[in-house]
Coordinates of C-alpha atoms and ligand atoms in Angstrom, one line a residue:
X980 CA -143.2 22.8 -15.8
X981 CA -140.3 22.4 -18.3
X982 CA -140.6 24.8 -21.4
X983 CA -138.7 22.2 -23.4
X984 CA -135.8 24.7 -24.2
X985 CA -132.7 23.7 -22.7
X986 CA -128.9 25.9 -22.5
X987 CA -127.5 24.6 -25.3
X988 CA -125.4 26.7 -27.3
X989 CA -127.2 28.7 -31.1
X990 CA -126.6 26.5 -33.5
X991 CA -126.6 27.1 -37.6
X992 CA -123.6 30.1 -37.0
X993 CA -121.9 29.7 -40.6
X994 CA -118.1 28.4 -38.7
X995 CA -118.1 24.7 -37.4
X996 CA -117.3 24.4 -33.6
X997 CA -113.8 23.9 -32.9
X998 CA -113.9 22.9 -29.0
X999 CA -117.2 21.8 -27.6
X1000 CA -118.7 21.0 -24.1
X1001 CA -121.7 18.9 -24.3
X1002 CA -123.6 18.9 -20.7
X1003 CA -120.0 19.2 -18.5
X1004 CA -119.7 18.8 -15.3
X1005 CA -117.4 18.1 -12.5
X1006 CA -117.5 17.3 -8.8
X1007 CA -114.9 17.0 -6.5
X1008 CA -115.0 15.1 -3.6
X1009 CA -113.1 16.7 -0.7
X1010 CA -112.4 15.5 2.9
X1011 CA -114.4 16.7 5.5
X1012 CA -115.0 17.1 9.5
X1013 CA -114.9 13.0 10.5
X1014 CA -118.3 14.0 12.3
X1015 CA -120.3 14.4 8.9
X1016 CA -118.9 10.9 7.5
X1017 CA -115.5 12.2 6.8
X1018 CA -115.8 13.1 2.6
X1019 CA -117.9 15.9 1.2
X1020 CA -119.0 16.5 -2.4
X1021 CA -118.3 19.8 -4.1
X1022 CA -120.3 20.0 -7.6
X1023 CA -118.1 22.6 -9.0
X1024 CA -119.6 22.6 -12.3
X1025 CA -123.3 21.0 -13.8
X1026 CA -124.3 20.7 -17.4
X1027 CA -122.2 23.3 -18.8
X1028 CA -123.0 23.6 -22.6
X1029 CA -120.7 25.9 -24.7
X1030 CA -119.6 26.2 -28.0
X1031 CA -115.9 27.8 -29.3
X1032 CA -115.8 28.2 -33.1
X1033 CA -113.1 30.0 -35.4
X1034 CA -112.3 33.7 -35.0
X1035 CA -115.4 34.2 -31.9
X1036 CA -114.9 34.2 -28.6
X1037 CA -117.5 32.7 -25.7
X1038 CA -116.9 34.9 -22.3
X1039 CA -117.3 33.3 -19.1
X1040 CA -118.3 35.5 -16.3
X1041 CA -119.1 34.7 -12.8
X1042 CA -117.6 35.6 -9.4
X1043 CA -114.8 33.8 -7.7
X1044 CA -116.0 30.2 -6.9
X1045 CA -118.7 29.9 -9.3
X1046 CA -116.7 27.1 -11.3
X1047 CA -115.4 29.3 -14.2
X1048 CA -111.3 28.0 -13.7
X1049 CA -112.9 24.3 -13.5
X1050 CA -114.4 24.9 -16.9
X1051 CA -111.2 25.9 -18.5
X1052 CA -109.4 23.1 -16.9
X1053 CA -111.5 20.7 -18.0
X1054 CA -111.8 21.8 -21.7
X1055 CA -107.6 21.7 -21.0
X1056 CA -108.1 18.1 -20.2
X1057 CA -105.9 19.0 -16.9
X1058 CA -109.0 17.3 -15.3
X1059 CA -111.0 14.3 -16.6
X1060 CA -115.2 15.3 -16.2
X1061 CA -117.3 13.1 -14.0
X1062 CA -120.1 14.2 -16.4
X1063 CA -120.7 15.0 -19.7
X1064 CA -118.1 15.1 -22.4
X1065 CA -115.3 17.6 -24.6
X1066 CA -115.7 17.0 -27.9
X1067 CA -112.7 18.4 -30.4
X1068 CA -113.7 18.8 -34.2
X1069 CA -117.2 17.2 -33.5
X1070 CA -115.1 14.1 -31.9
X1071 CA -115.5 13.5 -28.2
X1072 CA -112.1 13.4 -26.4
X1073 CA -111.5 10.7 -24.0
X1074 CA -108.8 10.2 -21.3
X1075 CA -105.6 11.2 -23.9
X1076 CA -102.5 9.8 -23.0
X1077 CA -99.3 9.9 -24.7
X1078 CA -98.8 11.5 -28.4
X1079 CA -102.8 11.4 -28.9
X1080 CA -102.1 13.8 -25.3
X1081 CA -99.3 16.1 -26.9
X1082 CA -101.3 17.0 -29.7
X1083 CA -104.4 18.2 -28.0
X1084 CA -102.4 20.1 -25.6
X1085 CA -101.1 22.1 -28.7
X1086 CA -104.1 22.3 -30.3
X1087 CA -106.3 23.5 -27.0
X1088 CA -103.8 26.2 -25.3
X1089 CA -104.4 27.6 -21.5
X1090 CA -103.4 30.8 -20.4
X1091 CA -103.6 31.6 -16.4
X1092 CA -104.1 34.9 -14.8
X1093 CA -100.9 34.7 -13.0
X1094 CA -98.2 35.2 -15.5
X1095 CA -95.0 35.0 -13.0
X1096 CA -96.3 31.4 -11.5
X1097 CA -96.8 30.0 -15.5
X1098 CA -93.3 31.1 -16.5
X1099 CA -90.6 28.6 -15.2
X1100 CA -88.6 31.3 -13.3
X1101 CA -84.8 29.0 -13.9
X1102 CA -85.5 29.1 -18.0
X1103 CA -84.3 32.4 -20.5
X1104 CA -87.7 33.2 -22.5
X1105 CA -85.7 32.0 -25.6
X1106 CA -85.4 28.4 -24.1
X1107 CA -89.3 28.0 -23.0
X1108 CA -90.7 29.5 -26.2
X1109 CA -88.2 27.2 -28.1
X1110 CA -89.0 24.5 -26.2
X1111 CA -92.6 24.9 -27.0
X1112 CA -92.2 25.5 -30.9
X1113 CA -90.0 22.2 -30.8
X1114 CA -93.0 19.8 -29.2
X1115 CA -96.1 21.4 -30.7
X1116 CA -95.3 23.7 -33.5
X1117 CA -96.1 23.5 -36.6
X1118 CA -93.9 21.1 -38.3
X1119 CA -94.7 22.9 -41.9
X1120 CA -92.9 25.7 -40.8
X1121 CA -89.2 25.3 -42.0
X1122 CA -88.0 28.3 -41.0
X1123 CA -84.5 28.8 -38.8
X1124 CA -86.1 28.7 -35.2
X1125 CA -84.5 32.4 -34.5
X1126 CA -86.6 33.9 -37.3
X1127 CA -89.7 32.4 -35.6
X1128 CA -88.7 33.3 -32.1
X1129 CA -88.7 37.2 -33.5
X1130 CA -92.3 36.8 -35.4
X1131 CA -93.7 35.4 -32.1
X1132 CA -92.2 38.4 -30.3
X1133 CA -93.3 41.3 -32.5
X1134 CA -97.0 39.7 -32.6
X1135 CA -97.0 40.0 -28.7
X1136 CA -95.2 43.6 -29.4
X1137 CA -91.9 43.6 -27.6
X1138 CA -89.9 45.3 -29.3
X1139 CA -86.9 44.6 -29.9
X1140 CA -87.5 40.9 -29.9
X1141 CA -83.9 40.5 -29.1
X1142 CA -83.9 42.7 -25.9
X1143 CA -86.4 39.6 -24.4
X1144 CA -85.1 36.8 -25.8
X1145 CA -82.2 36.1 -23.3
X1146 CA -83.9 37.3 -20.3
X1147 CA -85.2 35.6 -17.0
X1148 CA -88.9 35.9 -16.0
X1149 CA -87.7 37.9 -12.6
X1150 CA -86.6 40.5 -15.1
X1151 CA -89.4 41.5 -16.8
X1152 CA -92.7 43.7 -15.2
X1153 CA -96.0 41.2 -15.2
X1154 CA -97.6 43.1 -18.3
X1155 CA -94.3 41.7 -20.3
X1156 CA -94.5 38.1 -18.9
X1157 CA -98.3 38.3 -20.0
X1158 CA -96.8 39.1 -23.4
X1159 CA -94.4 36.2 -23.3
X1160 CA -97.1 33.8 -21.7
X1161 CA -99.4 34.7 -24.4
X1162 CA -96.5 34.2 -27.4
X1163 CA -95.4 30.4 -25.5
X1164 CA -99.7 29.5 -26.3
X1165 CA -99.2 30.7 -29.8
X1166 CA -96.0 28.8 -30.7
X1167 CA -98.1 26.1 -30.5
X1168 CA -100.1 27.0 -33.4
X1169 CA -103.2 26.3 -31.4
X1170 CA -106.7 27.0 -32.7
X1171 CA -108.2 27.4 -29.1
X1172 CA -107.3 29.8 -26.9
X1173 CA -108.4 29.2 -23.4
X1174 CA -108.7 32.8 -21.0
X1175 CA -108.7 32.2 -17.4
X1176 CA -109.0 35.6 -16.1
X1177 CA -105.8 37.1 -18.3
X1178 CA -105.6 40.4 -17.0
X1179 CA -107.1 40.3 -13.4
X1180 CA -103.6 40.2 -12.0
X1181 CA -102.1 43.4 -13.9
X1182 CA -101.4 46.6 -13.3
X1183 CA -105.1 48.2 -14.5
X1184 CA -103.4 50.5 -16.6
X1185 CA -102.2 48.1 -19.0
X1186 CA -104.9 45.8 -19.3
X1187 CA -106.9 47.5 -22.0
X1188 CA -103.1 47.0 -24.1
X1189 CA -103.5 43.2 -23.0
X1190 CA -107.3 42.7 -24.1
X1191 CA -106.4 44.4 -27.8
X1192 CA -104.1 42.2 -28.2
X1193 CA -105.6 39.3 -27.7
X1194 CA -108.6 40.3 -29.7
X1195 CA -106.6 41.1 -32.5
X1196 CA -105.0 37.6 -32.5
X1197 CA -108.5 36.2 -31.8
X1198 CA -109.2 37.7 -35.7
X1199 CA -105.7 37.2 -37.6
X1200 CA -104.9 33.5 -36.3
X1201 CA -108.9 32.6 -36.4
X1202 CA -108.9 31.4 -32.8
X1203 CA -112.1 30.0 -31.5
X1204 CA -111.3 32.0 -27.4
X1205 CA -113.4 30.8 -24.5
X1206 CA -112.5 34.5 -21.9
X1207 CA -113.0 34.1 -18.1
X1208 CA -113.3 36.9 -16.5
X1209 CA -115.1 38.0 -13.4
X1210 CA -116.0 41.6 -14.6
X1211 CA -119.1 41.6 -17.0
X1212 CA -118.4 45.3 -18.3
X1213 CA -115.1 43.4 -20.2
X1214 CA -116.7 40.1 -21.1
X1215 CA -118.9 42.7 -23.2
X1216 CA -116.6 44.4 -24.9
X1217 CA -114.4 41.7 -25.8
X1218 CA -117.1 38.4 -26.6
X1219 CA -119.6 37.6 -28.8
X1220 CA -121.4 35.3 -27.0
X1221 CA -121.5 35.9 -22.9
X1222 CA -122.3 32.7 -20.5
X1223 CA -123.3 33.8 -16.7
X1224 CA -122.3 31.3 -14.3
X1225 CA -123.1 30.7 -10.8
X1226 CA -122.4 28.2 -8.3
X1227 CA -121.6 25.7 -11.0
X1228 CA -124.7 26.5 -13.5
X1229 CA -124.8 28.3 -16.4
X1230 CA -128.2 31.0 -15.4
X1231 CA -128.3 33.1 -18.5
X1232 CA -126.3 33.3 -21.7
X1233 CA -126.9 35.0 -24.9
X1234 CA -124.9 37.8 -27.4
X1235 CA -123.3 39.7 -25.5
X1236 CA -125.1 43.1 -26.0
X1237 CA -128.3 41.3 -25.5
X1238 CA -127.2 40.3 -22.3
X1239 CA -125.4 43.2 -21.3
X1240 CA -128.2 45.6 -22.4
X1241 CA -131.3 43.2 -20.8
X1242 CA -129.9 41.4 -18.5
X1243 CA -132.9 39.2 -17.7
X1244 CA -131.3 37.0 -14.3
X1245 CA -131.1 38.5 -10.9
X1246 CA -127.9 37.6 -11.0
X1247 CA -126.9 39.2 -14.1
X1248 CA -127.9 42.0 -12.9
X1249 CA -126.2 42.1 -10.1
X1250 CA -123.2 41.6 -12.3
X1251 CA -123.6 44.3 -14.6
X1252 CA -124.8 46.8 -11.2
X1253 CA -121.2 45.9 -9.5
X1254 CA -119.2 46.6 -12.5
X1255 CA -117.2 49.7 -12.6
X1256 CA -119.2 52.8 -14.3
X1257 CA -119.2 56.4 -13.1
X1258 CA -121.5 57.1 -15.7
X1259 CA -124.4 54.7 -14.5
X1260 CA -127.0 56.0 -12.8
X1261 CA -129.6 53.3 -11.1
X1262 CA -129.4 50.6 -8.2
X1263 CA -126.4 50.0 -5.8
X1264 CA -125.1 46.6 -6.2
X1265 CA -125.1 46.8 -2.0
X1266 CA -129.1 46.8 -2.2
X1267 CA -129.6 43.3 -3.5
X1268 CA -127.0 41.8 -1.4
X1269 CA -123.5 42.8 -3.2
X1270 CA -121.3 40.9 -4.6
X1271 CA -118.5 38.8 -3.5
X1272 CA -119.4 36.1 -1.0
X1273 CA -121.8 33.5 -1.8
X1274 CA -121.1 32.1 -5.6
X1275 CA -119.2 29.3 -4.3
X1276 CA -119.8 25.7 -5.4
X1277 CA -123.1 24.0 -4.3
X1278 CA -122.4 21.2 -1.9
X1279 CA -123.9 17.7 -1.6
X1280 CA -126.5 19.1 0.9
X1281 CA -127.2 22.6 -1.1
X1282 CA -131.4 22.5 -1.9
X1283 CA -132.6 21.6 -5.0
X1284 CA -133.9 24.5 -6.2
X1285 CA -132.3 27.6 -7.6
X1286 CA -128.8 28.1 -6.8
X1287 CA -129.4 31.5 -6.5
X1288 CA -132.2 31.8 -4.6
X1289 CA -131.0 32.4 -1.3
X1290 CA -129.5 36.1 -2.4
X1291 CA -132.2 36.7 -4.6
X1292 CA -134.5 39.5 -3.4
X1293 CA -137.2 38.4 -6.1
X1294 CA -137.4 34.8 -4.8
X1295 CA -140.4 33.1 -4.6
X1296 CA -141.6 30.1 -2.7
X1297 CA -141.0 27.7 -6.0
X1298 CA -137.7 29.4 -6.5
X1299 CA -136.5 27.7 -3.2
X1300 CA -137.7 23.8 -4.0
X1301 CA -137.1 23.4 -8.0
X1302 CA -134.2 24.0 -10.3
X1303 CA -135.6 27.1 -12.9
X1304 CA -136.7 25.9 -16.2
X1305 CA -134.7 27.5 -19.0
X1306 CA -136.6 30.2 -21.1
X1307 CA -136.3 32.4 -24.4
X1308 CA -135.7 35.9 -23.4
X1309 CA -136.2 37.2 -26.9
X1310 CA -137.2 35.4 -29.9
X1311 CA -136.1 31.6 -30.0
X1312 CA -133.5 33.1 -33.4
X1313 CA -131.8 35.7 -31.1
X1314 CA -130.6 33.3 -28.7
X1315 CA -130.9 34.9 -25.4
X1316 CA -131.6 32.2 -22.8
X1317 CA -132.2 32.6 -18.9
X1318 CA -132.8 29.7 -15.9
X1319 CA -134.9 31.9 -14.2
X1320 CA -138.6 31.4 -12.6
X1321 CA -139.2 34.7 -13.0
X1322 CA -139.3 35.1 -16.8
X1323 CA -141.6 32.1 -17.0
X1324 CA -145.2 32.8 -17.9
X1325 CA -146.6 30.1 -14.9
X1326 CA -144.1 31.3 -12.4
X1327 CA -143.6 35.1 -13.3
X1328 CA -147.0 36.5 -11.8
X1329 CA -146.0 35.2 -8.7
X1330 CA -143.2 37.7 -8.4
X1331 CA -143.3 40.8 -5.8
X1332 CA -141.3 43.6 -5.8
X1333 CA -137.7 42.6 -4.1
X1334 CA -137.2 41.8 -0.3
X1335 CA -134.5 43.8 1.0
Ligands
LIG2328 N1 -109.3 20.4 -6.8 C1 -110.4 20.8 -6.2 N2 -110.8 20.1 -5.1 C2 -111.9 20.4 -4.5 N3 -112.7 21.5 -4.8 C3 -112.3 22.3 -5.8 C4 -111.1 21.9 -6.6 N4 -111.0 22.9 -7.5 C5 -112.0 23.7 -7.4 N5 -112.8 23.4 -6.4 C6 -114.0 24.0 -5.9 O1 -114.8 24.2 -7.0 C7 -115.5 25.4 -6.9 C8 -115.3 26.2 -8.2 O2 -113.9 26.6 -8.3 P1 -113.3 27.4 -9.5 O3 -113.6 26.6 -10.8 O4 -111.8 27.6 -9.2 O5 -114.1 28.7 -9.5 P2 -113.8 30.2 -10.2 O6 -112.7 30.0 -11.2 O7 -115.1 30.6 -10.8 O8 -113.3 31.0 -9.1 C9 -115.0 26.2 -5.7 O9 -115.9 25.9 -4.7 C10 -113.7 25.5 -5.4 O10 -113.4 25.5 -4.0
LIG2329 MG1 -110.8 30.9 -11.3

């Protein structure tokens, strides 16, 4: 019952990808109770297709456990796929060791949501951000190393740059260690900036400062930005392109008002229900289940169908035996996809009105 259309990213945008994942995936084998054969499969993530190109940004939103961080890592090359392949500039990268290692790690920079546990807390700022410039930066830059300490400083804004330079991590608040964390990626004159959830751990009040920033840098340095986050509302304002993930699959993706604004998965909309707005009137998140438990990894012995459809309230019996085909929500051009039985002509007259 395949419609033929399959997840993979729009192509013909005018900038060439950067970083590409072409059908990812990853799963983990874990040890388990010696009564069920002592190991245990977790399939963390399956047939993730995405896309980063120059100055856009590709938001990843799921909730906790759905495989987003495993994603990130494995673009990072912090963990080798057991599917599926990265490919850099249109070249696939393979098990990198060595300088071939080094420069990819410049190239493709990381930042974690927690910026006190990504700072080494024994090192002054000026030593770690040196220390970076000295292995990846970029070796055209002649320029006395003080001069591009400051620069790297007053793009993160901390002013004055000198006031940081000599300090420990302890002594600065977590909003100005995100600063520093986010200067350390850019002294490496990457052209991919990986987003694992980079404000989820601050103060709320200083986020919006965080996310300006980084979608400011996003434009001037021409970064191609892949953001994690678990909160749709932010994936929206700050993405062009928004990928909804759970339990390891990518279930809808499209531009991001498209998706925001017709949210065509269950899922999605469970998503965009849970997210913070006084202003929205409608459905309580609580009726179709709520979110937070449940978007975990599928294991080994998870059914085949859709990974969703055990909290969906619009399942149907098909829902429950075979994976969703993938489906145009809008015209093929607009790029709105969803893995979803219900927006499938054969499937879709099946559906009833939600089981609570
Ligand atoms: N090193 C690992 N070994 C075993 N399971 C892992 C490992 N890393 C992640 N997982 C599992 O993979 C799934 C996805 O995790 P993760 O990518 O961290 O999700 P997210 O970032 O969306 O919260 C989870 O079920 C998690 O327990
Ligand atoms: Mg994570």
């Amino acid at each position: 019952m395949s419609t033929g259309i399959d997840m993979a990213p729009l192509t013909g945008t005018a900038e060439e990808p950067v970083l590409e994942a072409v059908g990812l995936g990853k799963t983990f084998q874990v040890s388990g109770p010696p009564t069920a054969g002592g190991r245990r499969k977790v399939v963390a993530v399956e047939g993730v297709d995405l896309t980063l190109r120059a100055g856009s940004t590709v938001a990843l939103v799921g909730e906790s456990g759905s495989g987003k961080s495993t994603v990130a890592r494995l673009l990072a090359q912090l963990l080798p796929p057991t599917a599926g392949e990265v490919r850099l500039h249109g070249k696939p990268v393979h098990a990198r060791t060595g300088r071939q290692r080094r420069r990819y790690v410049g190239e493709v920079q990381l930042l974690l949501q927690d910026p006190f546990a990504s700072l080494n807390p024994i090192h002054t700022i000026r030593y770690q951000l040196t220390r970076v410039l000295r292995l990846h930066g970029n070796r055209a830059d002649h320029r006395p190393t003080e001069e591009k300490l400051v620069e790297l400083l007053t793009t993160v804004q901390l002013h004055p740059a000198g006031q940081f330079l000599d300090k420990y991590p302890h002594q600065l608040s977590g909003g100005q260690l995100q600063r520093i964390a986010i200067a350390r990626t850019l002294a490496a004159s990457p052209s991919v900036l990986l987003l694992d959830e980079p404000v989820s751990m601050l103060d709320v009040s200083i986020r919006l400062g965080i996310l300006n920033l980084l979608a400011g840098l996003k434009e001037q340095q021409q970064l191609g930005t892949l953001y994690i986050t678990h909160d749709i509302a932010s994936a929206r304002y700050f993405a062009d392109e928004i990928l909804v993930m759970y339990r390891g699959h990518v279930v809808e993706r499209g531009p991001s008002e498209s998706v925001t604004q017709h949210p065509a998965h269950p899922y999605t909309q469970l998503l965009i229900d849970s997210a913070p707005d006084p202003a929205r009137r409608g459905r309580d998140a609580n009726e179709i289940g709520g979110i937070g438990q449940g978007g975990g990894a599928a294991s080994a012995a998870a059914p085949t169908g859709c990974p969703f459809a055990r909290r969906c309230p619009y399942a149907m019996p098909v829902c429950l035996s075979q994976m969703p085909a993938v489906s145009e929500v809008g015209t093929e051009a607009e790029g709105h996809r969803v893995r979803c039985w219900l927006n499938t002509p054969e499937t879709a007259g099946e559906a009833r009105s939600p089981r609570h």
